[in-house]
PDB file of C-alpha atoms in Angstrom:
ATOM      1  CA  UNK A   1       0.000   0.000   0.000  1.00  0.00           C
ATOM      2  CA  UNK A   2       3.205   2.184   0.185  1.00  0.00           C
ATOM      3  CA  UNK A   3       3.208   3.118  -2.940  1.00  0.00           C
ATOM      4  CA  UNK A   4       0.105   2.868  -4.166  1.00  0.00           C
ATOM      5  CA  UNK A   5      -1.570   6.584  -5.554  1.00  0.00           C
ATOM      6  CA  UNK A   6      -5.301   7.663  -4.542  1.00  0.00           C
ATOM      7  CA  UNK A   7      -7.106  10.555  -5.898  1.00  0.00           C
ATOM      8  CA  UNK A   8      -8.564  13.199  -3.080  1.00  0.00           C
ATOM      9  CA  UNK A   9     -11.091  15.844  -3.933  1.00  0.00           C
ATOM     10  CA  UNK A  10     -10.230  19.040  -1.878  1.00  0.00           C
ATOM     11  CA  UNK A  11     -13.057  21.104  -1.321  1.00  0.00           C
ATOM     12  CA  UNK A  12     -12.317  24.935  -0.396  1.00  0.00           C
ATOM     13  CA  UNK A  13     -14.678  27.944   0.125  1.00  0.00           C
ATOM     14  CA  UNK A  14     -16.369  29.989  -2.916  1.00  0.00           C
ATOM     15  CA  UNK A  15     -14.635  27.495  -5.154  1.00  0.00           C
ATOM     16  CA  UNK A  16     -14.996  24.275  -6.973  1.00  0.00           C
ATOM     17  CA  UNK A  17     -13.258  20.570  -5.897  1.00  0.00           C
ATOM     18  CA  UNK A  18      -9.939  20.096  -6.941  1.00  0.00           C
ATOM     19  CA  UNK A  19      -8.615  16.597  -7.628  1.00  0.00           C
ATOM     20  CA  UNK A  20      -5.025  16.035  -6.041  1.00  0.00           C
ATOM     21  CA  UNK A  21      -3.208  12.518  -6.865  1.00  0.00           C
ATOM     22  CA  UNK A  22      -1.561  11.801  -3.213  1.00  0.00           C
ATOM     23  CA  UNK A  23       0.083   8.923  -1.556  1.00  0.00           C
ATOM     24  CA  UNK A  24      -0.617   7.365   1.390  1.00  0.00           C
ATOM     25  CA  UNK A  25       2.541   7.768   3.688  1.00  0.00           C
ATOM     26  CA  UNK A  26       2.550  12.163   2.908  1.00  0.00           C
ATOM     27  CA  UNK A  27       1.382  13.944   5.868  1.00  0.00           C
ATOM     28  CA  UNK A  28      -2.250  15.971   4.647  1.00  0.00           C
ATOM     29  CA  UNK A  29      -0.543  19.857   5.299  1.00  0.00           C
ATOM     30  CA  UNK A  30       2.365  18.819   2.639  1.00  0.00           C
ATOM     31  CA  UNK A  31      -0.368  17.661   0.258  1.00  0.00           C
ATOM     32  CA  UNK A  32      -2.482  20.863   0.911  1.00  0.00           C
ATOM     33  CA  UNK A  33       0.311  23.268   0.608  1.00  0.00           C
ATOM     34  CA  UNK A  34       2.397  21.116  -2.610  1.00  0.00           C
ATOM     35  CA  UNK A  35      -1.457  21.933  -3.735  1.00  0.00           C
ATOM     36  CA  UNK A  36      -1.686  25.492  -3.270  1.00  0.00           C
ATOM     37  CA  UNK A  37      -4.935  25.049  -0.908  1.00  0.00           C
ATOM     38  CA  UNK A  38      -3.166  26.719   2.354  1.00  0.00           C
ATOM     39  CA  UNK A  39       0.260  28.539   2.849  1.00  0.00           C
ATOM     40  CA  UNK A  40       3.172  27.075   4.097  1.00  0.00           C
ATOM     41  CA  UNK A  41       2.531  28.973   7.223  1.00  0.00           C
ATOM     42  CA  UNK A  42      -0.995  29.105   7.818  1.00  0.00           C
ATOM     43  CA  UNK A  43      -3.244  28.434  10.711  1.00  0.00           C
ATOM     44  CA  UNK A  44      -6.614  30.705  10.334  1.00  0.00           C
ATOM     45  CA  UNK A  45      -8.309  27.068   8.288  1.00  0.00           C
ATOM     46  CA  UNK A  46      -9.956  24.356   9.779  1.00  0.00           C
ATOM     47  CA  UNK A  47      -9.776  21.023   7.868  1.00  0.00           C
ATOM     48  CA  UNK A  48     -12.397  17.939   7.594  1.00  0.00           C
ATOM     49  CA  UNK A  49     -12.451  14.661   6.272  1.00  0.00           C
ATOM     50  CA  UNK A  50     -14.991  12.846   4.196  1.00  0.00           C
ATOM     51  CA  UNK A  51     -18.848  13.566   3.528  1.00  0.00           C
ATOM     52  CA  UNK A  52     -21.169  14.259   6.715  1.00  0.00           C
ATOM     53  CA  UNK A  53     -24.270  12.668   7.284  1.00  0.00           C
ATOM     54  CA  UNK A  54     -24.765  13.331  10.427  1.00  0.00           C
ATOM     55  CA  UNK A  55     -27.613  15.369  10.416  1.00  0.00           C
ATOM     56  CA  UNK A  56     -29.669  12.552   8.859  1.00  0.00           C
ATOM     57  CA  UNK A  57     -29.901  11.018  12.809  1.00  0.00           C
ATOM     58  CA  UNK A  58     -31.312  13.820  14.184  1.00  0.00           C
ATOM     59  CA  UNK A  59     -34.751  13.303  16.200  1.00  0.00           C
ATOM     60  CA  UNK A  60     -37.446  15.124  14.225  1.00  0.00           C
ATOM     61  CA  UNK A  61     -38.069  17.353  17.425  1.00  0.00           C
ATOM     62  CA  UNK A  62     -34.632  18.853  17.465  1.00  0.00           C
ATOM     63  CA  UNK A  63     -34.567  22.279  16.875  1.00  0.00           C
ATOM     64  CA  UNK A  64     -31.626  24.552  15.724  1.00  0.00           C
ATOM     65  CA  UNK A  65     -29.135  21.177  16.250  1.00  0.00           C
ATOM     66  CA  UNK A  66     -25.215  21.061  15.575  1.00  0.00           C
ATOM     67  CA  UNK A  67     -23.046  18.584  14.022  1.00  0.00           C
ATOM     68  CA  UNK A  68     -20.284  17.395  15.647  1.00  0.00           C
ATOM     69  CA  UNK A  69     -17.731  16.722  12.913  1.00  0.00           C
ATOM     70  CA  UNK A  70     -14.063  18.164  14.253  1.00  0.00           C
ATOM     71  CA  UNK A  71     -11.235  19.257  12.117  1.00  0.00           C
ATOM     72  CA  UNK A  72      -8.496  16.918  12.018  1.00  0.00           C
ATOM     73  CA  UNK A  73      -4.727  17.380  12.529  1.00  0.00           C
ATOM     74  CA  UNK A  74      -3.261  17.983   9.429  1.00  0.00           C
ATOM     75  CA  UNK A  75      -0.075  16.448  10.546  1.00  0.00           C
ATOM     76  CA  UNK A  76      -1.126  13.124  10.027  1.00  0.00           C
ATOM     77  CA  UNK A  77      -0.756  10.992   6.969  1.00  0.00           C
ATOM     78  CA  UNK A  78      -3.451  10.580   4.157  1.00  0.00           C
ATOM     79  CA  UNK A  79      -3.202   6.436   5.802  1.00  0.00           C
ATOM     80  CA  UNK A  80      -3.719   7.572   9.137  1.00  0.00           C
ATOM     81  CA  UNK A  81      -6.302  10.009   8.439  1.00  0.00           C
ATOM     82  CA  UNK A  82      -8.144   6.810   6.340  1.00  0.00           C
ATOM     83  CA  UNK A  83      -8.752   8.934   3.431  1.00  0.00           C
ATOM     84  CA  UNK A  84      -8.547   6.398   0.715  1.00  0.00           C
ATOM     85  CA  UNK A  85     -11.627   5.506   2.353  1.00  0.00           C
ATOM     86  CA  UNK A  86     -13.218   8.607   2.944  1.00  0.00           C
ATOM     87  CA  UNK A  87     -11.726  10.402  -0.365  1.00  0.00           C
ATOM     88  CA  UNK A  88     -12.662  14.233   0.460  1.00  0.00           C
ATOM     89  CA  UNK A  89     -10.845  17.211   2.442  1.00  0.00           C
ATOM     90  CA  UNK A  90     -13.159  20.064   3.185  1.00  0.00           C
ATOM     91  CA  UNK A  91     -10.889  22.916   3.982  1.00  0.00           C
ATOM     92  CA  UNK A  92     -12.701  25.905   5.430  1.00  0.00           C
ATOM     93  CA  UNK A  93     -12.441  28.693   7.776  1.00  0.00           C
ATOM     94  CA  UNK A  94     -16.456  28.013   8.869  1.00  0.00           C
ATOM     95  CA  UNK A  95     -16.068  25.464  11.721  1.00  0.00           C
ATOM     96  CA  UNK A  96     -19.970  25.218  11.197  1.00  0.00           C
ATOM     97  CA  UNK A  97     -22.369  26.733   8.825  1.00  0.00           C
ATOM     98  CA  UNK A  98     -25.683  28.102   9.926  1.00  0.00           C
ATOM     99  CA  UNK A  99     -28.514  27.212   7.705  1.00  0.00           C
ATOM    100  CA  UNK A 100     -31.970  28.416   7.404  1.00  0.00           C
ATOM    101  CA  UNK A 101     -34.294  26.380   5.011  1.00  0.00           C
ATOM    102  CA  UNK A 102     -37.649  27.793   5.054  1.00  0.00           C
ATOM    103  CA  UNK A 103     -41.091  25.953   3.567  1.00  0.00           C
ATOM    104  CA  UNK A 104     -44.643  26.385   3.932  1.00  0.00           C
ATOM    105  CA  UNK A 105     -44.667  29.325   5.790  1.00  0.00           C
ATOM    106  CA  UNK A 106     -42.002  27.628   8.084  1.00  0.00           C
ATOM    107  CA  UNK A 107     -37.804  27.503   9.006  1.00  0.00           C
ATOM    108  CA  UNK A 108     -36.090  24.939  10.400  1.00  0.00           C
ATOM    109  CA  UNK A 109     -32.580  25.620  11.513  1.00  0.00           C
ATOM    110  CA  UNK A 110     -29.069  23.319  11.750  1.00  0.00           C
ATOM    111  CA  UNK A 111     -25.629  24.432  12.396  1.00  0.00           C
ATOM    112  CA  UNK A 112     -24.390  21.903   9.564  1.00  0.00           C
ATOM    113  CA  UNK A 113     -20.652  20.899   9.154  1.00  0.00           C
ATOM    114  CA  UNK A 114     -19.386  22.249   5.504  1.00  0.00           C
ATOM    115  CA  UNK A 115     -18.505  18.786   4.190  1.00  0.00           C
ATOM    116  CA  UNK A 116     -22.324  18.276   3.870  1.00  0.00           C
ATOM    117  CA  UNK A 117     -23.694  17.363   0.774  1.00  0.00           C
ATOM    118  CA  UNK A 118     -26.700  19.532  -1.009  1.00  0.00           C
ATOM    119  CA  UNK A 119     -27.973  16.013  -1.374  1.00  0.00           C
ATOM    120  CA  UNK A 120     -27.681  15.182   2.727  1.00  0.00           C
ATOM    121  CA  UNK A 121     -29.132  18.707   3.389  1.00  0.00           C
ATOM    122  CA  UNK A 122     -32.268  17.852   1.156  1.00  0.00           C
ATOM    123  CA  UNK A 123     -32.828  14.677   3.051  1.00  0.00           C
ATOM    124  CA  UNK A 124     -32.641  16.307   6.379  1.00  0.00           C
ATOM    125  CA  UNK A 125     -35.083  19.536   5.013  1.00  0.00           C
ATOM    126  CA  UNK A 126     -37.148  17.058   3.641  1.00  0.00           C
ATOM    127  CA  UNK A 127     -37.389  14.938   6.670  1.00  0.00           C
ATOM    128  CA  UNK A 128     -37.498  18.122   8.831  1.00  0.00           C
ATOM    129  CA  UNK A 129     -40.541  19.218   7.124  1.00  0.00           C
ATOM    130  CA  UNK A 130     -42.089  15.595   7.061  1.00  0.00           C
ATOM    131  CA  UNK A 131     -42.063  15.312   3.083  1.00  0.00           C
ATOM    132  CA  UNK A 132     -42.110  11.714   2.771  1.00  0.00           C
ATOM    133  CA  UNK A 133     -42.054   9.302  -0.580  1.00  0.00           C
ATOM    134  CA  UNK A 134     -42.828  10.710  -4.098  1.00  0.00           C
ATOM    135  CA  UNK A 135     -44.215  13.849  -3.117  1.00  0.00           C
ATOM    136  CA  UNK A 136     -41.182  14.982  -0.732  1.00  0.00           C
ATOM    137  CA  UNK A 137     -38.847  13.617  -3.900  1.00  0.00           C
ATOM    138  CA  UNK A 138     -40.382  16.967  -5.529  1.00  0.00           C
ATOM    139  CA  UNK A 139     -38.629  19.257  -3.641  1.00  0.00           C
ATOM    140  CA  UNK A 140     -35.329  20.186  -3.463  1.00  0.00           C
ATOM    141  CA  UNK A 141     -33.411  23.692  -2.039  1.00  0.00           C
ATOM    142  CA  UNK A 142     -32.627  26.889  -3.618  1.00  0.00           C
ATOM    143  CA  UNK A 143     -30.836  29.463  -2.387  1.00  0.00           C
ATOM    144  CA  UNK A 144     -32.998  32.056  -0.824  1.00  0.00           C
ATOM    145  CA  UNK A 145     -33.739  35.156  -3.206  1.00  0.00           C
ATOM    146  CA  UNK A 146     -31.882  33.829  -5.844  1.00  0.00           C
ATOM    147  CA  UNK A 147     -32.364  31.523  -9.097  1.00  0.00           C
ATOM    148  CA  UNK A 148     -29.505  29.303  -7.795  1.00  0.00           C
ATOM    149  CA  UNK A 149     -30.260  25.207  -6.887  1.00  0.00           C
ATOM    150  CA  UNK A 150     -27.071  24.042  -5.936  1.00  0.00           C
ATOM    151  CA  UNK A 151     -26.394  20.498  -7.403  1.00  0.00           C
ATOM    152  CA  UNK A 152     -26.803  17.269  -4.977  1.00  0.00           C
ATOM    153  CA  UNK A 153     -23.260  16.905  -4.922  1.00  0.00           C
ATOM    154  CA  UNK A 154     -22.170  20.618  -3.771  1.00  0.00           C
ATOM    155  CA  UNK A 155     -20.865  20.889  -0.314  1.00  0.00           C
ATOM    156  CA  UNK A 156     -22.254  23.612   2.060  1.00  0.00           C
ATOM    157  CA  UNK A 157     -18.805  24.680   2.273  1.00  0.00           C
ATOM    158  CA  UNK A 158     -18.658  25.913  -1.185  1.00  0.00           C
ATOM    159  CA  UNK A 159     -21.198  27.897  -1.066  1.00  0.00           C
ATOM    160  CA  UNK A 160     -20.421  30.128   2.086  1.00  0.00           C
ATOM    161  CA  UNK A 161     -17.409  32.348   2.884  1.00  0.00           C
ATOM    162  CA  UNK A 162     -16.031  33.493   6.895  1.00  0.00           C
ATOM    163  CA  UNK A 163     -16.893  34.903   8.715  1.00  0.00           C
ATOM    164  CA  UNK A 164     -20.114  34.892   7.976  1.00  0.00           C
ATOM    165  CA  UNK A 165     -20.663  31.083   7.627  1.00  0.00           C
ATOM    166  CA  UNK A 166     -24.244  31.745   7.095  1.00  0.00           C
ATOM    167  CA  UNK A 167     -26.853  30.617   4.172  1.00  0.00           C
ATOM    168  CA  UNK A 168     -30.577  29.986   3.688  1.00  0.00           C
ATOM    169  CA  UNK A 169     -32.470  28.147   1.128  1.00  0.00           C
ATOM    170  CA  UNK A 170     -36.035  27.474   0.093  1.00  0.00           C
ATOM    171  CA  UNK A 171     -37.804  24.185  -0.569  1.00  0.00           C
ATOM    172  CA  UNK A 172     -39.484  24.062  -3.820  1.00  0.00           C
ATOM    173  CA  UNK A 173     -40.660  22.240  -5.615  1.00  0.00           C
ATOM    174  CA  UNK A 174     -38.210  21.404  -8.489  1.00  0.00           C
ATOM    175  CA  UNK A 175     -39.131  22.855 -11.846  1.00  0.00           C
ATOM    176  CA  UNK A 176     -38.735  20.458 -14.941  1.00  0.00           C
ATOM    177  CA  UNK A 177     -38.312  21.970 -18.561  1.00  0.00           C
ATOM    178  CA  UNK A 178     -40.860  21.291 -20.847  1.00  0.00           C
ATOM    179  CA  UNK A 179     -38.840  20.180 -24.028  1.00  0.00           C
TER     180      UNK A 179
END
């Protein structure tokens, strides 16, 4: 497994994934600086590993909840850190983002980790708002006042920028083209 090479997608703020080709004995900060994600000497990020689903458990009568997905050390190696299993870095400044979806008349609040999936954050709206089967599969987010309906596989954290680590969507219901 020494030499063996993985792919990682590194996720950052306000921009798209990159795909870095890493093995799995380099510590993560060497990968993320060779990369040009952070500095050589920088310390103001916070840095997550894999896709969070966390949110998903949460009792229906939870209000305003928090994941509880911590940065790791970024002094580890890619092994240690398991990421040929998990396969994403989120690296953010947002420790948490604060999201407000709003339907019906409703909003239902999370404090979300940014390695969250638009597709995870559906689910949890959706289950939030008790949208069940075929008629909940309708729906899906878009960001509030605007045209914008992130894809399923967009991560909260590339949507949102520090310090205000803040966003709200709508539930719609999703809009086919006639064609």
């Amino acid at each position: 497994m020494a030499g063996e090479e993985l792919e990682l997608y590194i996720h950052s703020q306000d921009a798209k994934p990159k795909i870095a080709v890493v093995r799995p004995h380099e510590v993560l900060r060497d990968v993320l600086v060779r990369e040009e994600i952070i500095r050589q000497v920088q310390d103001d990020v916070l840095i997550f590993v894999g896709e969070w689903e966390e949110a998903l458990n949460e009792a229906d009568d939870i209000e305003d909840g928090e994941d509880r997905h911590d940065p790791v050390d970024i002094l580890l190696t890619v092994e240690v850190l398991e990421l040929r299993r998990h396969r994403h870095v989120h690296v953010h400044k947002c420790k948490r983002v604060h999201t407000e979806i709003n339907f019906n008349g409703q909003t239902k609040r999370h404090r979300f980790s940014p390695a969250t999936t638009i597709a995870v954050l559906t689910r949890w709206a959706r289950k939030k708002f008790k949208l069940d089967g075929a008629a909940g599969a309708e729906y899906v987010l878009r960001i509030c006042r605007t045209d914008k309906q992130p894809r399923p596989s967009e991560h909260l954290g590339e949507l949102v920028s520090a310090p205000a680590c803040v966003v709200c969507f709508d539930l719609v219901k999703d809009i086919t083209p006639q064609g």
